Each structure stands twice: as structure tokens, then as C-alpha cells.
Amino acid sequence: MLQVLRMSHLFSELEDRSLNEIASASALMKCEPGDTLFFEGDPAHALFIVGSGRVKVFKMSPDGKEQILMIADPGDSFGEAAMFSGRRFPASATALEKTEVLMVNREKFLGILKRDPNLAFNMIARLSELLHKLTRLVEGLSLTDVTTRLARYLLDLTPDSVEGGFTVTLSEKKSVLASKLGTIPETLSRSLARLSRERIINVDGGRIDILDMDRLKSLIDRNR
């Protein structure tokens, strides 16, 4: 458990004394692909840290449409905001692959938090980061089309220093990426095909070669 805490973005800078306290309030869960950690509406009894594998955090609309809020990779945490509210999880979480997750008990963790100001500052920073990401997600879904969202996604995977071409390898299935972009696989495929026809990208399975970085960036600039 200490190894997972040390690799987490939330707790990695804490002293061993604090990490040991948090470990004593935690339990390690092993999940198979498709296992659900919690459903939307469940009591928010814990926060979670991914040790290995990947977890999808998502909401379902009344008509059954899925919107991915985040893909949690090793070191990522989720469930913090709901845990602090002490109410219910506003989304569901499911393992995408064989996964180990550290579950930190809410009541025990809040007791530790009261005694450790460094941990409190870390939590504030993490919640601010989550708010920024969710604000950007809402803006993207409401103000841009799918092709623009795809362009932004590809550019987010590209180092800032890159000026020419660059290759992106998708780490998720296209069905998962479509949900993350707030669309369906067929619409995503049409956007990929459009960018390919215009020679902005080249698609080969899960590999996407960015051929024209300037034109890809211009798609985003036009929609600001």
C-alpha cells in the first residue's frame, strides 16, 4: 500500500509518517476488467488511488449515453470531491483492465487530514486541478464540434516543443475515446476520416501520425 501512496500524485510529497497513517486507513482492491468500484448514487465512503491498470469514471444519461469524465491511470486518484461532501458519488467507476486500486476510508482519512496541514494543502491543489479539468470538459462538449474536440485531444498528447510531425499511439479503444469526447464511435470515425482526407493526420489502427501540426491547431483556434 505504501508503494501506491508514494506513486500517487496526491500523496507522493508526504513524509513516511503521514503515508503510514493513510496506509492504515486503506485497503487494496483487485479488480478484473468490467468490475465496478461504485455506481452513481452510492454513498461516498472513500477516495481511490490507482496502483496498476486503468479505471473509467463516467456518467450515464437517462437515454443510456455514456460520458467519460476521466480515465484514471496509475498514480491518479478519484472520488475526492464526493468523499469530502459526505454525500453520494456523482458518477460511476469501472475497471477497464486488470487493476489494483487503493481505497482510503473516508472517516479515518478525515481524521488524519485534521492533523496534517501539508495533506490539506495537497487536497486543495488536487480539487482545484479537478475543477479546471471538468470546466474544460464542459466547455469542450458545449462549445465545439467532435472534430475540434478530437484535435484538442491529439494536441494534448503532443509535447509543446514539437513543431513538425508527431505520432500519437492511442492507449484506449476507439469506443472509449468516443465516449470521452462526448460522441459515438461512428461520429468519431467520420472525424478521423475527415482529418485523414485533408492530410492533417494519418490513421493506422491505434497509431495516429500528425502530418500538419499548424492546421490541427487552427481547428482549435477557429472555435475559441
Coordinates of C-alpha atoms in Angstrom, one line a residue:
M1 CA 0.0 0.0 0.0
L2 CA 2.9 2.4 0.7
Q3 CA 4.2 1.9 -2.8
V4 CA 0.8 3.0 -4.3
L5 CA 0.7 6.0 -2.0
R6 CA 4.3 7.0 -2.9
M7 CA 3.5 7.0 -6.6
S8 CA 0.2 8.9 -6.2
H9 CA 0.0 12.5 -7.4
L10 CA -2.0 13.3 -4.3
F11 CA 0.3 11.9 -1.6
S12 CA 3.8 11.5 -3.1
E13 CA 5.3 14.5 -1.3
L14 CA 4.2 13.5 2.2
E15 CA 6.6 12.2 4.9
D16 CA 6.6 8.5 5.7
R17 CA 4.8 9.1 9.0
S18 CA 1.8 10.6 7.1
L19 CA 1.9 7.8 4.5
N20 CA 1.9 5.1 7.1
E21 CA -1.2 6.8 8.7
I22 CA -3.0 6.8 5.4
A23 CA -2.0 3.2 4.7
S24 CA -3.5 2.2 8.0
A25 CA -6.8 3.7 6.8
S26 CA -6.7 2.0 3.4
A27 CA -7.5 -1.4 1.7
L28 CA -6.2 -2.8 -1.5
M29 CA -8.8 -3.9 -4.1
K30 CA -8.0 -6.2 -7.0
C31 CA -10.4 -5.7 -10.0
E32 CA -11.0 -7.6 -13.2
P33 CA -11.9 -5.8 -16.4
G34 CA -15.5 -4.6 -16.2
D35 CA -15.6 -4.7 -12.3
T36 CA -17.5 -1.7 -10.9
L37 CA -15.9 0.2 -8.0
F38 CA -19.0 2.2 -7.3
F39 CA -22.2 3.3 -9.0
E40 CA -23.5 6.8 -9.4
G41 CA -25.6 7.5 -6.3
D42 CA -23.7 5.2 -4.0
P43 CA -22.6 6.7 -0.6
A44 CA -19.2 8.4 -1.0
H45 CA -17.4 6.3 1.6
A46 CA -13.8 6.5 0.3
L47 CA -11.4 8.0 -2.2
F48 CA -9.5 5.8 -4.6
I49 CA -5.9 5.7 -6.0
V50 CA -5.0 3.5 -9.0
G51 CA -1.9 1.4 -8.3
S52 CA -1.9 -0.5 -11.6
G53 CA -4.3 -0.8 -14.6
R54 CA -6.9 1.8 -15.6
V55 CA -10.3 3.0 -14.3
K56 CA -13.0 4.7 -16.2
V57 CA -15.0 7.4 -14.3
F58 CA -18.3 8.2 -16.2
K59 CA -21.9 9.3 -16.1
M60 CA -24.8 7.8 -17.9
S61 CA -27.6 10.0 -19.3
P62 CA -31.3 8.9 -19.0
D63 CA -31.2 7.6 -22.6
G64 CA -28.2 5.4 -21.9
K65 CA -25.5 7.6 -23.4
E66 CA -22.1 7.4 -21.6
Q67 CA -19.9 10.4 -21.0
I68 CA -16.4 9.7 -19.7
L69 CA -15.2 12.2 -17.1
M70 CA -11.7 10.8 -16.7
I71 CA -9.5 7.8 -17.3
A72 CA -7.5 7.2 -14.1
D73 CA -4.1 5.8 -14.7
P74 CA -1.5 4.5 -12.1
G75 CA -0.9 7.3 -9.7
D76 CA -4.2 9.0 -10.3
S77 CA -6.9 9.4 -7.7
F78 CA -10.6 9.9 -7.9
G79 CA -13.6 10.3 -5.7
E80 CA -12.1 13.1 -3.6
A81 CA -14.8 15.7 -4.1
A82 CA -17.6 13.3 -3.3
M83 CA -15.8 12.0 -0.3
F84 CA -15.4 15.5 1.2
S85 CA -19.1 16.3 0.6
G86 CA -20.0 13.1 2.5
R87 CA -22.9 12.6 0.2
R88 CA -23.1 10.3 -2.9
F89 CA -20.8 9.6 -5.8
P90 CA -22.0 11.8 -8.8
A91 CA -20.6 9.3 -11.3
S92 CA -19.7 5.6 -11.7
A93 CA -16.3 3.9 -11.8
T94 CA -15.3 0.7 -13.7
A95 CA -12.0 -1.1 -14.2
L96 CA -11.0 -1.1 -17.9
E97 CA -8.4 -3.8 -17.4
K98 CA -6.9 -5.9 -14.6
T99 CA -6.4 -3.2 -11.9
E100 CA -5.3 -2.7 -8.4
V101 CA -6.9 0.2 -6.5
L102 CA -6.2 1.6 -3.1
M103 CA -9.4 2.5 -1.3
V104 CA -8.9 5.1 1.5
N105 CA -11.7 5.1 4.1
R106 CA -13.4 8.5 4.4
E107 CA -13.9 8.7 8.2
K108 CA -10.3 7.6 9.0
F109 CA -8.8 9.9 6.3
L110 CA -10.7 13.0 7.5
G111 CA -9.3 12.4 11.0
I112 CA -5.7 12.3 9.5
L113 CA -6.4 15.4 7.4
K114 CA -7.3 17.5 10.5
R115 CA -3.8 16.7 12.0
D116 CA -1.7 17.2 8.8
P117 CA -1.8 20.7 7.1
N118 CA 0.5 19.5 4.3
L119 CA -2.0 16.9 3.3
A120 CA -4.8 19.5 3.5
F121 CA -2.8 21.8 1.0
N122 CA -2.3 18.8 -1.3
M123 CA -6.0 18.1 -1.3
I124 CA -6.9 21.8 -2.1
A125 CA -4.5 21.7 -5.0
R126 CA -5.9 18.4 -6.3
L127 CA -9.5 19.6 -6.1
S128 CA -8.6 22.8 -7.9
E129 CA -7.0 20.8 -10.7
L130 CA -10.1 18.6 -11.0
L131 CA -12.3 21.7 -11.2
H132 CA -10.2 23.1 -14.0
K133 CA -10.4 19.8 -15.9
L134 CA -14.1 19.5 -15.5
T135 CA -14.6 23.1 -16.6
R136 CA -12.6 22.5 -19.7
L137 CA -14.6 19.3 -20.4
V138 CA -17.9 21.1 -20.1
E139 CA -16.7 23.9 -22.4
G140 CA -15.4 21.5 -25.0
L141 CA -18.7 19.5 -25.0
S142 CA -20.9 22.5 -25.2
L143 CA -19.0 24.9 -27.5
T144 CA -17.1 22.7 -30.0
D145 CA -17.9 20.0 -32.6
V146 CA -16.4 16.5 -32.4
T147 CA -13.6 17.2 -34.9
T148 CA -12.4 20.1 -32.8
R149 CA -12.6 18.0 -29.6
L150 CA -10.5 15.3 -31.4
A151 CA -8.0 17.9 -32.5
R152 CA -7.6 19.2 -28.9
Y153 CA -7.3 15.6 -27.6
L154 CA -4.5 14.9 -30.0
L155 CA -2.7 18.1 -29.3
D156 CA -2.9 17.4 -25.5
L157 CA -0.9 14.2 -26.2
T158 CA 1.7 16.2 -28.1
P159 CA 4.7 17.8 -26.3
D160 CA 4.6 21.6 -26.5
S161 CA 8.1 21.8 -28.1
V162 CA 7.1 19.7 -31.1
E163 CA 6.8 21.9 -34.3
G164 CA 6.6 19.3 -37.1
G165 CA 5.0 15.9 -37.3
F166 CA 4.4 13.7 -34.3
T167 CA 3.0 10.2 -33.7
V168 CA 0.3 9.5 -31.1
T169 CA -0.5 6.0 -30.0
L170 CA -4.0 5.6 -28.6
S171 CA -4.0 3.9 -25.2
E172 CA -7.7 3.2 -25.3
K173 CA -10.2 1.6 -27.6
K174 CA -11.9 4.0 -30.0
S175 CA -15.2 3.3 -28.3
V176 CA -13.7 4.6 -25.1
L177 CA -12.2 7.6 -26.8
A178 CA -15.6 8.4 -28.4
S179 CA -17.3 8.4 -25.0
K180 CA -14.5 10.6 -23.6
L181 CA -15.1 13.1 -26.4
G182 CA -18.9 13.0 -25.8
T183 CA -19.8 11.3 -29.1
I184 CA -20.4 7.8 -30.6
P185 CA -17.8 5.6 -32.4
E186 CA -19.4 6.2 -35.8
T187 CA -19.1 10.0 -35.4
L188 CA -15.5 9.7 -34.2
S189 CA -14.7 7.6 -37.2
R190 CA -16.1 10.2 -39.5
S191 CA -13.9 12.9 -37.8
L192 CA -10.8 10.7 -38.2
A193 CA -11.6 10.1 -41.8
R194 CA -12.1 13.9 -42.4
L195 CA -8.8 14.8 -40.9
S196 CA -7.2 11.9 -42.9
R197 CA -8.7 13.1 -46.2
E198 CA -7.4 16.6 -45.5
R199 CA -3.9 15.2 -44.9
I200 CA -3.8 16.6 -41.4
I201 CA -3.4 13.2 -39.8
N202 CA -2.8 9.6 -41.0
V203 CA -4.6 6.8 -39.1
D204 CA -3.2 3.2 -38.9
G205 CA -5.1 1.3 -36.3
G206 CA -4.3 2.8 -32.9
R207 CA -1.5 4.8 -34.3
I208 CA -2.2 8.4 -35.5
D209 CA 0.6 10.4 -37.3
I210 CA 0.1 14.1 -37.1
L211 CA 1.2 15.3 -40.5
D212 CA 0.3 19.0 -40.3
M213 CA 0.5 20.4 -36.7
D214 CA -0.4 24.0 -37.8
R215 CA -3.6 23.0 -39.4
L216 CA -4.6 20.8 -36.5
K217 CA -4.0 23.8 -34.1
S218 CA -6.0 26.1 -36.4
L219 CA -9.1 23.9 -35.9
I220 CA -9.0 24.8 -32.2
D221 CA -8.2 28.5 -32.8
R222 CA -11.2 28.9 -35.0
N223 CA -13.5 27.7 -32.2
R224 CA -12.2 29.8 -29.4

